[in-house]
Amino acid sequence: SQVTLSNFSSQAAQSFVPTEEWVDVVPAGLDPLLFITIPLQIEVEGTFEGVLDFVQRTQAANRYLLVSDLRVTRPAAEEEGGAVTGTLTAVAFVLLDEPLQPGEELE
């Protein structure tokens, strides 16, 4: 996408707990200790087209990533050729082979 990753942060992994409206969509027998979510915030810089391409590629990747907020900031008019900043808030969904143990972190 020809963008530069300028900031990345994540929060601790959490067991996936669907809201009432989504309970029927979750496959029966899915162990909530094996299906986790990781809240993320990613910031990239580049051209407007590059930032949008990055978001599209991120959402189409092999790992399911749900983008809940996207903010695109253009440079000030006097900053000719300045980079566009894209900040996305997302949740990554991960299906583990075995449950995390207390205090264990994902690698």
mmCIF file of N, CA, C and O in Angstrom:
data_model
loop_
_atom_site.group_PDB
_atom_site.id
_atom_site.type_symbol
_atom_site.label_atom_id
_atom_site.label_comp_id
_atom_site.label_asym_id
_atom_site.label_seq_id
_atom_site.Cartn_x
_atom_site.Cartn_y
_atom_site.Cartn_z
ATOM 1 N N SER A 1 0.809 -1.212 0.000
ATOM 2 C CA SER A 1 0.000 0.000 0.000
ATOM 3 C C SER A 1 0.844 1.263 0.000
ATOM 4 O O SER A 1 0.297 2.350 -0.068
ATOM 5 N N GLN A 2 2.159 1.091 0.152
ATOM 6 C CA GLN A 2 3.070 2.236 0.149
ATOM 7 C C GLN A 2 2.781 3.224 1.281
ATOM 8 O O GLN A 2 2.861 4.433 1.096
ATOM 9 N N VAL A 3 2.405 2.707 2.449
ATOM 10 C CA VAL A 3 2.198 3.547 3.628
ATOM 11 C C VAL A 3 3.246 3.187 4.667
ATOM 12 O O VAL A 3 3.855 2.124 4.618
ATOM 13 N N THR A 4 3.428 4.074 5.622
ATOM 14 C CA THR A 4 4.358 3.852 6.720
ATOM 15 C C THR A 4 3.571 3.670 8.006
ATOM 16 O O THR A 4 2.688 4.484 8.313
ATOM 17 N N LEU A 5 3.865 2.602 8.735
ATOM 18 C CA LEU A 5 3.237 2.374 10.032
ATOM 19 C C LEU A 5 3.865 3.352 11.011
ATOM 20 O O LEU A 5 5.059 3.291 11.290
ATOM 21 N N SER A 6 3.076 4.283 11.526
ATOM 22 C CA SER A 6 3.619 5.308 12.414
ATOM 23 C C SER A 6 3.281 5.068 13.880
ATOM 24 O O SER A 6 3.928 5.625 14.760
ATOM 25 N N ASN A 7 2.270 4.228 14.143
ATOM 26 C CA ASN A 7 1.919 3.940 15.528
ATOM 27 C C ASN A 7 1.092 2.655 15.566
ATOM 28 O O ASN A 7 0.261 2.420 14.698
ATOM 29 N N PHE A 8 1.321 1.846 16.584
ATOM 30 C CA PHE A 8 0.570 0.614 16.773
ATOM 31 C C PHE A 8 0.439 0.380 18.263
ATOM 32 O O PHE A 8 1.408 0.502 19.009
ATOM 33 N N SER A 9 -0.762 0.035 18.698
ATOM 34 C CA SER A 9 -0.943 -0.355 20.090
ATOM 35 C C SER A 9 -2.016 -1.434 20.155
ATOM 36 O O SER A 9 -2.889 -1.523 19.297
ATOM 37 N N SER A 10 -1.899 -2.278 21.166
ATOM 38 C CA SER A 10 -2.890 -3.332 21.360
ATOM 39 C C SER A 10 -3.194 -3.434 22.847
ATOM 40 O O SER A 10 -2.402 -3.016 23.690
ATOM 41 N N GLN A 11 -4.347 -3.995 23.130
ATOM 42 C CA GLN A 11 -4.731 -4.253 24.511
ATOM 43 C C GLN A 11 -4.649 -5.744 24.752
ATOM 44 O O GLN A 11 -4.433 -6.524 23.822
ATOM 45 N N ALA A 12 -4.816 -6.151 25.975
ATOM 46 C CA ALA A 12 -4.739 -7.570 26.325
ATOM 47 C C ALA A 12 -5.841 -8.363 25.619
ATOM 48 O O ALA A 12 -6.946 -7.873 25.410
ATOM 49 N N ALA A 13 -5.505 -9.596 25.263
ATOM 50 C CA ALA A 13 -6.478 -10.496 24.641
ATOM 51 C C ALA A 13 -7.601 -10.801 25.625
ATOM 52 O O ALA A 13 -7.380 -10.890 26.828
ATOM 53 N N GLN A 14 -8.815 -10.955 25.070
ATOM 54 C CA GLN A 14 -9.985 -11.238 25.883
ATOM 55 C C GLN A 14 -10.770 -12.377 25.247
ATOM 56 O O GLN A 14 -10.767 -12.525 24.030
ATOM 57 N N SER A 15 -11.443 -13.173 26.044
ATOM 58 C CA SER A 15 -12.331 -14.193 25.498
ATOM 59 C C SER A 15 -13.467 -13.511 24.757
ATOM 60 O O SER A 15 -13.979 -12.475 25.183
ATOM 61 N N PHE A 16 -13.859 -14.087 23.631
ATOM 62 C CA PHE A 16 -14.960 -13.540 22.852
ATOM 63 C C PHE A 16 -16.278 -13.879 23.529
ATOM 64 O O PHE A 16 -16.563 -15.036 23.821
ATOM 65 N N VAL A 17 -17.053 -12.857 23.793
ATOM 66 C CA VAL A 17 -18.384 -13.041 24.379
ATOM 67 C C VAL A 17 -19.359 -12.275 23.486
ATOM 68 O O VAL A 17 -19.372 -11.057 23.488
ATOM 69 N N PRO A 18 -20.162 -13.026 22.701
ATOM 70 C CA PRO A 18 -21.080 -12.336 21.786
ATOM 71 C C PRO A 18 -22.210 -11.650 22.540
ATOM 72 O O PRO A 18 -22.646 -12.114 23.580
ATOM 73 N N THR A 19 -22.680 -10.552 21.976
ATOM 74 C CA THR A 19 -23.865 -9.896 22.534
ATOM 75 C C THR A 19 -25.081 -10.758 22.194
ATOM 76 O O THR A 19 -25.007 -11.650 21.349
ATOM 77 N N GLU A 20 -26.186 -10.490 22.841
ATOM 78 C CA GLU A 20 -27.400 -11.301 22.658
ATOM 79 C C GLU A 20 -27.808 -11.430 21.187
ATOM 80 O O GLU A 20 -28.222 -12.492 20.746
ATOM 81 N N GLU A 21 -27.663 -10.351 20.425
ATOM 82 C CA GLU A 21 -28.099 -10.382 19.034
ATOM 83 C C GLU A 21 -27.225 -11.275 18.151
ATOM 84 O O GLU A 21 -27.619 -11.664 17.058
ATOM 85 N N TRP A 22 -26.009 -11.620 18.616
ATOM 86 C CA TRP A 22 -25.088 -12.434 17.816
ATOM 87 C C TRP A 22 -24.924 -13.861 18.333
ATOM 88 O O TRP A 22 -24.225 -14.672 17.725
ATOM 89 N N VAL A 23 -25.551 -14.207 19.431
ATOM 90 C CA VAL A 23 -25.391 -15.541 20.023
ATOM 91 C C VAL A 23 -25.748 -16.640 19.026
ATOM 92 O O VAL A 23 -25.057 -17.650 18.927
ATOM 93 N N ASP A 24 -26.809 -16.447 18.232
ATOM 94 C CA ASP A 24 -27.246 -17.471 17.282
ATOM 95 C C ASP A 24 -26.290 -17.633 16.100
ATOM 96 O O ASP A 24 -26.333 -18.638 15.404
ATOM 97 N N VAL A 25 -25.430 -16.654 15.857
ATOM 98 C CA VAL A 25 -24.508 -16.699 14.720
ATOM 99 C C VAL A 25 -23.233 -17.474 15.067
ATOM 100 O O VAL A 25 -22.605 -18.073 14.205
ATOM 101 N N VAL A 26 -22.861 -17.486 16.334
ATOM 102 C CA VAL A 26 -21.637 -18.160 16.766
ATOM 103 C C VAL A 26 -21.834 -19.669 16.666
ATOM 104 O O VAL A 26 -22.836 -20.197 17.148
ATOM 105 N N PRO A 27 -20.894 -20.367 16.011
ATOM 106 C CA PRO A 27 -21.048 -21.824 15.857
ATOM 107 C C PRO A 27 -21.202 -22.534 17.203
ATOM 108 O O PRO A 27 -20.516 -22.210 18.176
ATOM 109 N N ALA A 28 -22.093 -23.508 17.233
ATOM 110 C CA ALA A 28 -22.312 -24.288 18.455
ATOM 111 C C ALA A 28 -21.024 -25.012 18.820
ATOM 112 O O ALA A 28 -20.291 -25.484 17.956
ATOM 113 N N GLY A 29 -20.735 -25.077 20.094
ATOM 114 C CA GLY A 29 -19.548 -25.786 20.560
ATOM 115 C C GLY A 29 -18.262 -24.997 20.485
ATOM 116 O O GLY A 29 -17.195 -25.513 20.810
ATOM 117 N N LEU A 30 -18.315 -23.727 20.053
ATOM 118 C CA LEU A 30 -17.107 -22.911 20.010
ATOM 119 C C LEU A 30 -16.708 -22.544 21.431
ATOM 120 O O LEU A 30 -17.465 -21.887 22.145
ATOM 121 N N ASP A 31 -15.548 -22.992 21.835
ATOM 122 C CA ASP A 31 -15.069 -22.758 23.193
ATOM 123 C C ASP A 31 -14.612 -21.308 23.329
ATOM 124 O O ASP A 31 -13.676 -20.889 22.649
ATOM 125 N N PRO A 32 -15.253 -20.520 24.197
ATOM 126 C CA PRO A 32 -14.854 -19.114 24.340
ATOM 127 C C PRO A 32 -13.429 -18.954 24.863
ATOM 128 O O PRO A 32 -12.847 -17.885 24.742
ATOM 129 N N LEU A 33 -12.844 -20.011 25.426
ATOM 130 C CA LEU A 33 -11.452 -19.929 25.858
ATOM 131 C C LEU A 33 -10.498 -20.064 24.677
ATOM 132 O O LEU A 33 -9.317 -19.738 24.778
ATOM 133 N N LEU A 34 -11.003 -20.551 23.544
ATOM 134 C CA LEU A 34 -10.175 -20.701 22.347
ATOM 135 C C LEU A 34 -10.386 -19.575 21.342
ATOM 136 O O LEU A 34 -9.570 -19.368 20.453
ATOM 137 N N PHE A 35 -11.477 -18.862 21.468
ATOM 138 C CA PHE A 35 -11.795 -17.786 20.534
ATOM 139 C C PHE A 35 -11.622 -16.470 21.267
ATOM 140 O O PHE A 35 -12.393 -16.152 22.172
ATOM 141 N N ILE A 36 -10.594 -15.717 20.901
ATOM 142 C CA ILE A 36 -10.290 -14.490 21.626
ATOM 143 C C ILE A 36 -10.299 -13.284 20.697
ATOM 144 O O ILE A 36 -10.236 -13.421 19.479
ATOM 145 N N THR A 37 -10.375 -12.124 21.304
ATOM 146 C CA THR A 37 -10.314 -10.866 20.573
ATOM 147 C C THR A 37 -9.165 -10.038 21.116
ATOM 148 O O THR A 37 -8.818 -10.125 22.304
ATOM 149 N N ILE A 38 -8.573 -9.245 20.238
ATOM 150 C CA ILE A 38 -7.480 -8.353 20.634
ATOM 151 C C ILE A 38 -7.791 -6.966 20.078
ATOM 152 O O ILE A 38 -7.754 -6.750 18.866
ATOM 153 N N PRO A 39 -8.121 -6.000 20.945
ATOM 154 C CA PRO A 39 -8.358 -4.633 20.484
ATOM 155 C C PRO A 39 -7.042 -3.994 20.010
ATOM 156 O O PRO A 39 -6.002 -4.134 20.656
ATOM 157 N N LEU A 40 -7.107 -3.306 18.863
ATOM 158 C CA LEU A 40 -5.932 -2.696 18.252
ATOM 159 C C LEU A 40 -6.199 -1.253 17.861
ATOM 160 O O LEU A 40 -7.339 -0.879 17.586
ATOM 161 N N GLN A 41 -5.120 -0.485 17.789
ATOM 162 C CA GLN A 41 -5.186 0.829 17.158
ATOM 163 C C GLN A 41 -3.939 0.925 16.275
ATOM 164 O O GLN A 41 -2.818 0.680 16.733
ATOM 165 N N ILE A 42 -4.165 1.241 15.009
ATOM 166 C CA ILE A 42 -3.091 1.290 14.025
ATOM 167 C C ILE A 42 -3.134 2.646 13.341
ATOM 168 O O ILE A 42 -4.199 3.122 12.943
ATOM 169 N N GLU A 43 -1.954 3.252 13.192
ATOM 170 C CA GLU A 43 -1.866 4.534 12.499
ATOM 171 C C GLU A 43 -0.846 4.408 11.385
ATOM 172 O O GLU A 43 0.261 3.908 11.599
ATOM 173 N N VAL A 44 -1.246 4.823 10.182
ATOM 174 C CA VAL A 44 -0.360 4.777 9.025
ATOM 175 C C VAL A 44 -0.328 6.141 8.362
ATOM 176 O O VAL A 44 -1.258 6.944 8.519
ATOM 177 N N GLU A 45 0.756 6.383 7.612
ATOM 178 C CA GLU A 45 0.892 7.629 6.866
ATOM 179 C C GLU A 45 1.257 7.317 5.427
ATOM 180 O O GLU A 45 2.015 6.381 5.167
ATOM 181 N N GLY A 46 0.710 8.092 4.521
ATOM 182 C CA GLY A 46 0.997 7.913 3.102
ATOM 183 C C GLY A 46 0.042 8.760 2.287
ATOM 184 O O GLY A 46 -0.530 9.726 2.786
ATOM 185 N N THR A 47 -0.167 8.361 1.042
ATOM 186 C CA THR A 47 -1.135 9.068 0.209
ATOM 187 C C THR A 47 -2.542 8.664 0.632
ATOM 188 O O THR A 47 -2.731 7.641 1.303
ATOM 189 N N PHE A 48 -3.520 9.454 0.224
ATOM 190 C CA PHE A 48 -4.910 9.137 0.542
ATOM 191 C C PHE A 48 -5.279 7.759 -0.011
ATOM 192 O O PHE A 48 -5.853 6.930 0.679
ATOM 193 N N GLU A 49 -4.898 7.502 -1.268
ATOM 194 C CA GLU A 49 -5.191 6.216 -1.899
ATOM 195 C C GLU A 49 -4.474 5.080 -1.178
ATOM 196 O O GLU A 49 -5.012 3.989 -1.016
ATOM 197 N N GLY A 50 -3.232 5.320 -0.747
ATOM 198 C CA GLY A 50 -2.475 4.304 -0.024
ATOM 199 C C GLY A 50 -3.104 3.952 1.306
ATOM 200 O O GLY A 50 -3.175 2.774 1.686
ATOM 201 N N VAL A 51 -3.588 4.955 2.040
ATOM 202 C CA VAL A 51 -4.236 4.717 3.329
ATOM 203 C C VAL A 51 -5.507 3.891 3.127
ATOM 204 O O VAL A 51 -5.749 2.909 3.835
ATOM 205 N N LEU A 52 -6.317 4.256 2.136
ATOM 206 C CA LEU A 52 -7.544 3.491 1.872
ATOM 207 C C LEU A 52 -7.232 2.073 1.414
ATOM 208 O O LEU A 52 -7.913 1.119 1.806
ATOM 209 N N ASP A 53 -6.179 1.902 0.612
ATOM 210 C CA ASP A 53 -5.767 0.568 0.182
ATOM 211 C C ASP A 53 -5.313 -0.265 1.379
ATOM 212 O O ASP A 53 -5.634 -1.450 1.480
ATOM 213 N N PHE A 54 -4.577 0.345 2.307
ATOM 214 C CA PHE A 54 -4.139 -0.354 3.513
ATOM 215 C C PHE A 54 -5.341 -0.852 4.312
ATOM 216 O O PHE A 54 -5.369 -2.003 4.754
ATOM 217 N N VAL A 55 -6.343 -0.004 4.494
ATOM 218 C CA VAL A 55 -7.536 -0.393 5.250
ATOM 219 C C VAL A 55 -8.234 -1.560 4.551
ATOM 220 O O VAL A 55 -8.603 -2.550 5.189
ATOM 221 N N GLN A 56 -8.383 -1.481 3.231
ATOM 222 C CA GLN A 56 -9.046 -2.553 2.484
ATOM 223 C C GLN A 56 -8.267 -3.854 2.615
ATOM 224 O O GLN A 56 -8.836 -4.915 2.862
ATOM 225 N N ARG A 57 -6.952 -3.801 2.462
ATOM 226 C CA ARG A 57 -6.126 -5.011 2.566
ATOM 227 C C ARG A 57 -6.151 -5.580 3.978
ATOM 228 O O ARG A 57 -6.146 -6.795 4.165
ATOM 229 N N THR A 58 -6.185 -4.703 4.958
ATOM 230 C CA THR A 58 -6.235 -5.152 6.352
ATOM 231 C C THR A 58 -7.515 -5.934 6.613
ATOM 232 O O THR A 58 -7.497 -6.981 7.248
ATOM 233 N N GLN A 59 -8.616 -5.432 6.104
ATOM 234 C CA GLN A 59 -9.898 -6.103 6.319
ATOM 235 C C GLN A 59 -10.022 -7.402 5.513
ATOM 236 O O GLN A 59 -10.790 -8.286 5.875
ATOM 237 N N ALA A 60 -9.259 -7.540 4.438
ATOM 238 C CA ALA A 60 -9.344 -8.726 3.583
ATOM 239 C C ALA A 60 -8.247 -9.751 3.898
ATOM 240 O O ALA A 60 -8.128 -10.743 3.199
ATOM 241 N N ALA A 61 -7.477 -9.524 4.941
ATOM 242 C CA ALA A 61 -6.380 -10.430 5.293
ATOM 243 C C ALA A 61 -6.920 -11.762 5.802
ATOM 244 O O ALA A 61 -8.113 -11.900 6.109
ATOM 245 N N ASN A 62 -6.037 -12.757 5.923
ATOM 246 C CA ASN A 62 -6.437 -14.079 6.403
ATOM 247 C C ASN A 62 -6.992 -14.045 7.823
ATOM 248 O O ASN A 62 -7.856 -14.824 8.170
ATOM 249 N N ARG A 63 -6.469 -13.180 8.666
ATOM 250 C CA ARG A 63 -6.977 -13.054 10.032
ATOM 251 C C ARG A 63 -8.118 -12.045 10.006
ATOM 252 O O ARG A 63 -7.979 -10.969 9.446
ATOM 253 N N TYR A 64 -9.240 -12.396 10.610
ATOM 254 C CA TYR A 64 -10.392 -11.502 10.581
ATOM 255 C C TYR A 64 -10.154 -10.299 11.483
ATOM 256 O O TYR A 64 -9.852 -10.438 12.665
ATOM 257 N N LEU A 65 -10.269 -9.121 10.904
ATOM 258 C CA LEU A 65 -10.073 -7.868 11.619
ATOM 259 C C LEU A 65 -11.297 -7.000 11.367
ATOM 260 O O LEU A 65 -11.626 -6.702 10.222
ATOM 261 N N LEU A 66 -11.974 -6.620 12.424
ATOM 262 C CA LEU A 66 -13.163 -5.786 12.308
ATOM 263 C C LEU A 66 -12.789 -4.345 12.643
ATOM 264 O O LEU A 66 -12.424 -4.043 13.782
ATOM 265 N N VAL A 67 -12.843 -3.477 11.641
ATOM 266 C CA VAL A 67 -12.540 -2.056 11.845
ATOM 267 C C VAL A 67 -13.798 -1.375 12.348
ATOM 268 O O VAL A 67 -14.852 -1.438 11.715
ATOM 269 N N SER A 68 -13.698 -0.735 13.509
ATOM 270 C CA SER A 68 -14.865 -0.073 14.093
ATOM 271 C C SER A 68 -14.812 1.440 13.946
ATOM 272 O O SER A 68 -15.828 2.112 14.081
ATOM 273 N N ASP A 69 -13.625 1.976 13.663
ATOM 274 C CA ASP A 69 -13.499 3.425 13.516
ATOM 275 C C ASP A 69 -12.324 3.714 12.595
ATOM 276 O O ASP A 69 -11.266 3.088 12.720
ATOM 277 N N LEU A 70 -12.513 4.624 11.668
ATOM 278 C CA LEU A 70 -11.449 5.049 10.759
ATOM 279 C C LEU A 70 -11.462 6.557 10.694
ATOM 280 O O LEU A 70 -12.505 7.168 10.444
ATOM 281 N N ARG A 71 -10.297 7.130 10.920
ATOM 282 C CA ARG A 71 -10.159 8.584 10.816
ATOM 283 C C ARG A 71 -9.020 8.874 9.864
ATOM 284 O O ARG A 71 -7.910 8.371 10.044
ATOM 285 N N VAL A 72 -9.317 9.672 8.840
ATOM 286 C CA VAL A 72 -8.310 10.045 7.862
ATOM 287 C C VAL A 72 -8.114 11.545 7.965
ATOM 288 O O VAL A 72 -9.070 12.323 7.873
ATOM 289 N N THR A 73 -6.870 11.947 8.183
ATOM 290 C CA THR A 73 -6.544 13.353 8.352
ATOM 291 C C THR A 73 -5.630 13.793 7.217
ATOM 292 O O THR A 73 -4.566 13.210 7.020
ATOM 293 N N ARG A 74 -6.069 14.794 6.495
ATOM 294 C CA ARG A 74 -5.241 15.341 5.407
ATOM 295 C C ARG A 74 -4.314 16.409 5.992
ATOM 296 O O ARG A 74 -4.649 17.045 6.987
ATOM 297 N N PRO A 75 -3.164 16.619 5.351
ATOM 298 C CA PRO A 75 -2.264 17.663 5.843
ATOM 299 C C PRO A 75 -2.876 19.049 5.623
ATOM 300 O O PRO A 75 -3.775 19.217 4.791
ATOM 301 N N ALA A 76 -2.380 20.015 6.363
ATOM 302 C CA ALA A 76 -2.850 21.397 6.200
ATOM 303 C C ALA A 76 -2.540 21.856 4.776
ATOM 304 O O ALA A 76 -1.597 21.386 4.146
ATOM 305 N N ALA A 77 -3.358 22.779 4.258
ATOM 306 C CA ALA A 77 -3.227 23.252 2.880
ATOM 307 C C ALA A 77 -1.825 23.764 2.572
ATOM 308 O O ALA A 77 -1.312 23.577 1.479
ATOM 309 N N GLU A 78 -1.184 24.379 3.549
ATOM 310 C CA GLU A 78 0.148 24.942 3.300
ATOM 311 C C GLU A 78 1.254 23.877 3.288
ATOM 312 O O GLU A 78 2.369 24.137 2.900
ATOM 313 N N GLU A 79 0.945 22.665 3.704
ATOM 314 C CA GLU A 79 1.912 21.565 3.709
ATOM 315 C C GLU A 79 1.798 20.779 2.409
ATOM 316 O O GLU A 79 1.294 19.679 2.356
ATOM 317 N N GLU A 80 2.309 21.362 1.344
ATOM 318 C CA GLU A 80 2.225 20.715 0.038
ATOM 319 C C GLU A 80 2.984 19.390 0.050
ATOM 320 O O GLU A 80 4.121 19.317 0.495
ATOM 321 N N GLY A 81 2.334 18.356 -0.407
ATOM 322 C CA GLY A 81 2.971 17.044 -0.461
ATOM 323 C C GLY A 81 3.029 16.323 0.873
ATOM 324 O O GLY A 81 3.651 15.280 0.986
ATOM 325 N N GLY A 82 2.370 16.878 1.900
ATOM 326 C CA GLY A 82 2.366 16.235 3.211
ATOM 327 C C GLY A 82 1.601 14.921 3.189
ATOM 328 O O GLY A 82 0.743 14.697 2.339
ATOM 329 N N ALA A 83 1.923 14.050 4.123
ATOM 330 C CA ALA A 83 1.299 12.723 4.182
ATOM 331 C C ALA A 83 -0.082 12.789 4.818
ATOM 332 O O ALA A 83 -0.329 13.583 5.719
ATOM 333 N N VAL A 84 -0.950 11.925 4.342
ATOM 334 C CA VAL A 84 -2.273 11.724 4.932
ATOM 335 C C VAL A 84 -2.086 10.712 6.063
ATOM 336 O O VAL A 84 -1.311 9.762 5.939
ATOM 337 N N THR A 85 -2.763 10.922 7.192
ATOM 338 C CA THR A 85 -2.692 10.000 8.323
ATOM 339 C C THR A 85 -4.012 9.256 8.438
ATOM 340 O O THR A 85 -5.074 9.864 8.435
ATOM 341 N N GLY A 86 -3.910 7.942 8.539
ATOM 342 C CA GLY A 86 -5.088 7.104 8.744
ATOM 343 C C GLY A 86 -4.969 6.402 10.085
ATOM 344 O O GLY A 86 -3.967 5.737 10.346
ATOM 345 N N THR A 87 -5.955 6.573 10.939
ATOM 346 C CA THR A 87 -5.966 5.922 12.248
ATOM 347 C C THR A 87 -7.171 5.012 12.311
ATOM 348 O O THR A 87 -8.301 5.463 12.123
ATOM 349 N N LEU A 88 -6.922 3.713 12.530
ATOM 350 C CA LEU A 88 -8.047 2.803 12.619
ATOM 351 C C LEU A 88 -8.052 2.079 13.945
ATOM 352 O O LEU A 88 -7.022 1.709 14.480
ATOM 353 N N THR A 89 -9.251 1.951 14.476
ATOM 354 C CA THR A 89 -9.493 1.192 15.689
ATOM 355 C C THR A 89 -10.154 -0.098 15.235
ATOM 356 O O THR A 89 -11.101 -0.064 14.445
ATOM 357 N N ALA A 90 -9.629 -1.221 15.701
ATOM 358 C CA ALA A 90 -10.116 -2.503 15.203
ATOM 359 C C ALA A 90 -10.027 -3.566 16.290
ATOM 360 O O ALA A 90 -9.415 -3.357 17.340
ATOM 361 N N VAL A 91 -10.633 -4.702 15.992
ATOM 362 C CA VAL A 91 -10.543 -5.874 16.857
ATOM 363 C C VAL A 91 -10.103 -7.037 15.978
ATOM 364 O O VAL A 91 -10.716 -7.304 14.935
ATOM 365 N N ALA A 92 -9.030 -7.712 16.383
ATOM 366 C CA ALA A 92 -8.578 -8.923 15.699
ATOM 367 C C ALA A 92 -9.208 -10.120 16.395
ATOM 368 O O ALA A 92 -9.255 -10.178 17.620
ATOM 369 N N PHE A 93 -9.697 -11.062 15.614
ATOM 370 C CA PHE A 93 -10.295 -12.279 16.151
ATOM 371 C C PHE A 93 -9.318 -13.427 15.924
ATOM 372 O O PHE A 93 -8.814 -13.605 14.811
ATOM 373 N N VAL A 94 -9.050 -14.201 16.970
ATOM 374 C CA VAL A 94 -8.048 -15.262 16.909
ATOM 375 C C VAL A 94 -8.650 -16.554 17.451
ATOM 376 O O VAL A 94 -9.252 -16.562 18.520
ATOM 377 N N LEU A 95 -8.472 -17.650 16.704
ATOM 378 C CA LEU A 95 -8.902 -18.965 17.153
ATOM 379 C C LEU A 95 -7.642 -19.738 17.543
ATOM 380 O O LEU A 95 -6.787 -20.020 16.713
ATOM 381 N N LEU A 96 -7.509 -20.034 18.827
ATOM 382 C CA LEU A 96 -6.324 -20.705 19.359
ATOM 383 C C LEU A 96 -6.453 -22.221 19.261
ATOM 384 O O LEU A 96 -7.555 -22.764 19.253
ATOM 385 N N ASP A 97 -5.308 -22.898 19.222
ATOM 386 C CA ASP A 97 -5.298 -24.368 19.266
ATOM 387 C C ASP A 97 -5.593 -24.877 20.666
ATOM 388 O O ASP A 97 -6.199 -25.918 20.851
ATOM 389 N N GLU A 98 -5.121 -24.129 21.665
ATOM 390 C CA GLU A 98 -5.389 -24.480 23.062
ATOM 391 C C GLU A 98 -5.521 -23.199 23.868
ATOM 392 O O GLU A 98 -4.967 -22.160 23.500
ATOM 393 N N PRO A 99 -6.257 -23.230 24.977
ATOM 394 C CA PRO A 99 -6.504 -22.007 25.755
ATOM 395 C C PRO A 99 -5.212 -21.415 26.319
ATOM 396 O O PRO A 99 -4.259 -22.129 26.609
ATOM 397 N N LEU A 100 -5.204 -20.092 26.453
ATOM 398 C CA LEU A 100 -4.103 -19.424 27.141
ATOM 399 C C LEU A 100 -4.181 -19.756 28.625
ATOM 400 O O LEU A 100 -5.269 -19.844 29.195
ATOM 401 N N GLN A 101 -3.042 -19.924 29.224
ATOM 402 C CA GLN A 101 -2.981 -20.160 30.660
ATOM 403 C C GLN A 101 -2.891 -18.812 31.370
ATOM 404 O O GLN A 101 -2.440 -17.829 30.788
ATOM 405 N N PRO A 102 -3.315 -18.724 32.632
ATOM 406 C CA PRO A 102 -3.245 -17.442 33.358
ATOM 407 C C PRO A 102 -1.817 -16.876 33.294
ATOM 408 O O PRO A 102 -0.842 -17.576 33.537
ATOM 409 N N GLY A 103 -1.722 -15.614 32.869
ATOM 410 C CA GLY A 103 -0.432 -14.940 32.770
ATOM 411 C C GLY A 103 0.295 -15.188 31.459
ATOM 412 O O GLY A 103 1.280 -14.523 31.160
ATOM 413 N N GLU A 104 -0.170 -16.127 30.645
ATOM 414 C CA GLU A 104 0.480 -16.430 29.365
ATOM 415 C C GLU A 104 0.104 -15.380 28.328
ATOM 416 O O GLU A 104 -1.026 -14.904 28.279
ATOM 417 N N GLU A 105 1.069 -14.998 27.480
ATOM 418 C CA GLU A 105 0.816 -14.012 26.445
ATOM 419 C C GLU A 105 0.925 -14.657 25.073
ATOM 420 O O GLU A 105 1.613 -15.666 24.916
ATOM 421 N N LEU A 106 0.260 -14.067 24.097
ATOM 422 C CA LEU A 106 0.364 -14.538 22.716
ATOM 423 C C LEU A 106 1.737 -14.184 22.173
ATOM 424 O O LEU A 106 2.291 -13.141 22.494
ATOM 425 N N GLU A 107 2.275 -15.042 21.332
ATOM 426 C CA GLU A 107 3.568 -14.755 20.698
ATOM 427 C C GLU A 107 3.359 -14.383 19.267
ATOM 428 O O GLU A 107 2.469 -14.760 18.626
#
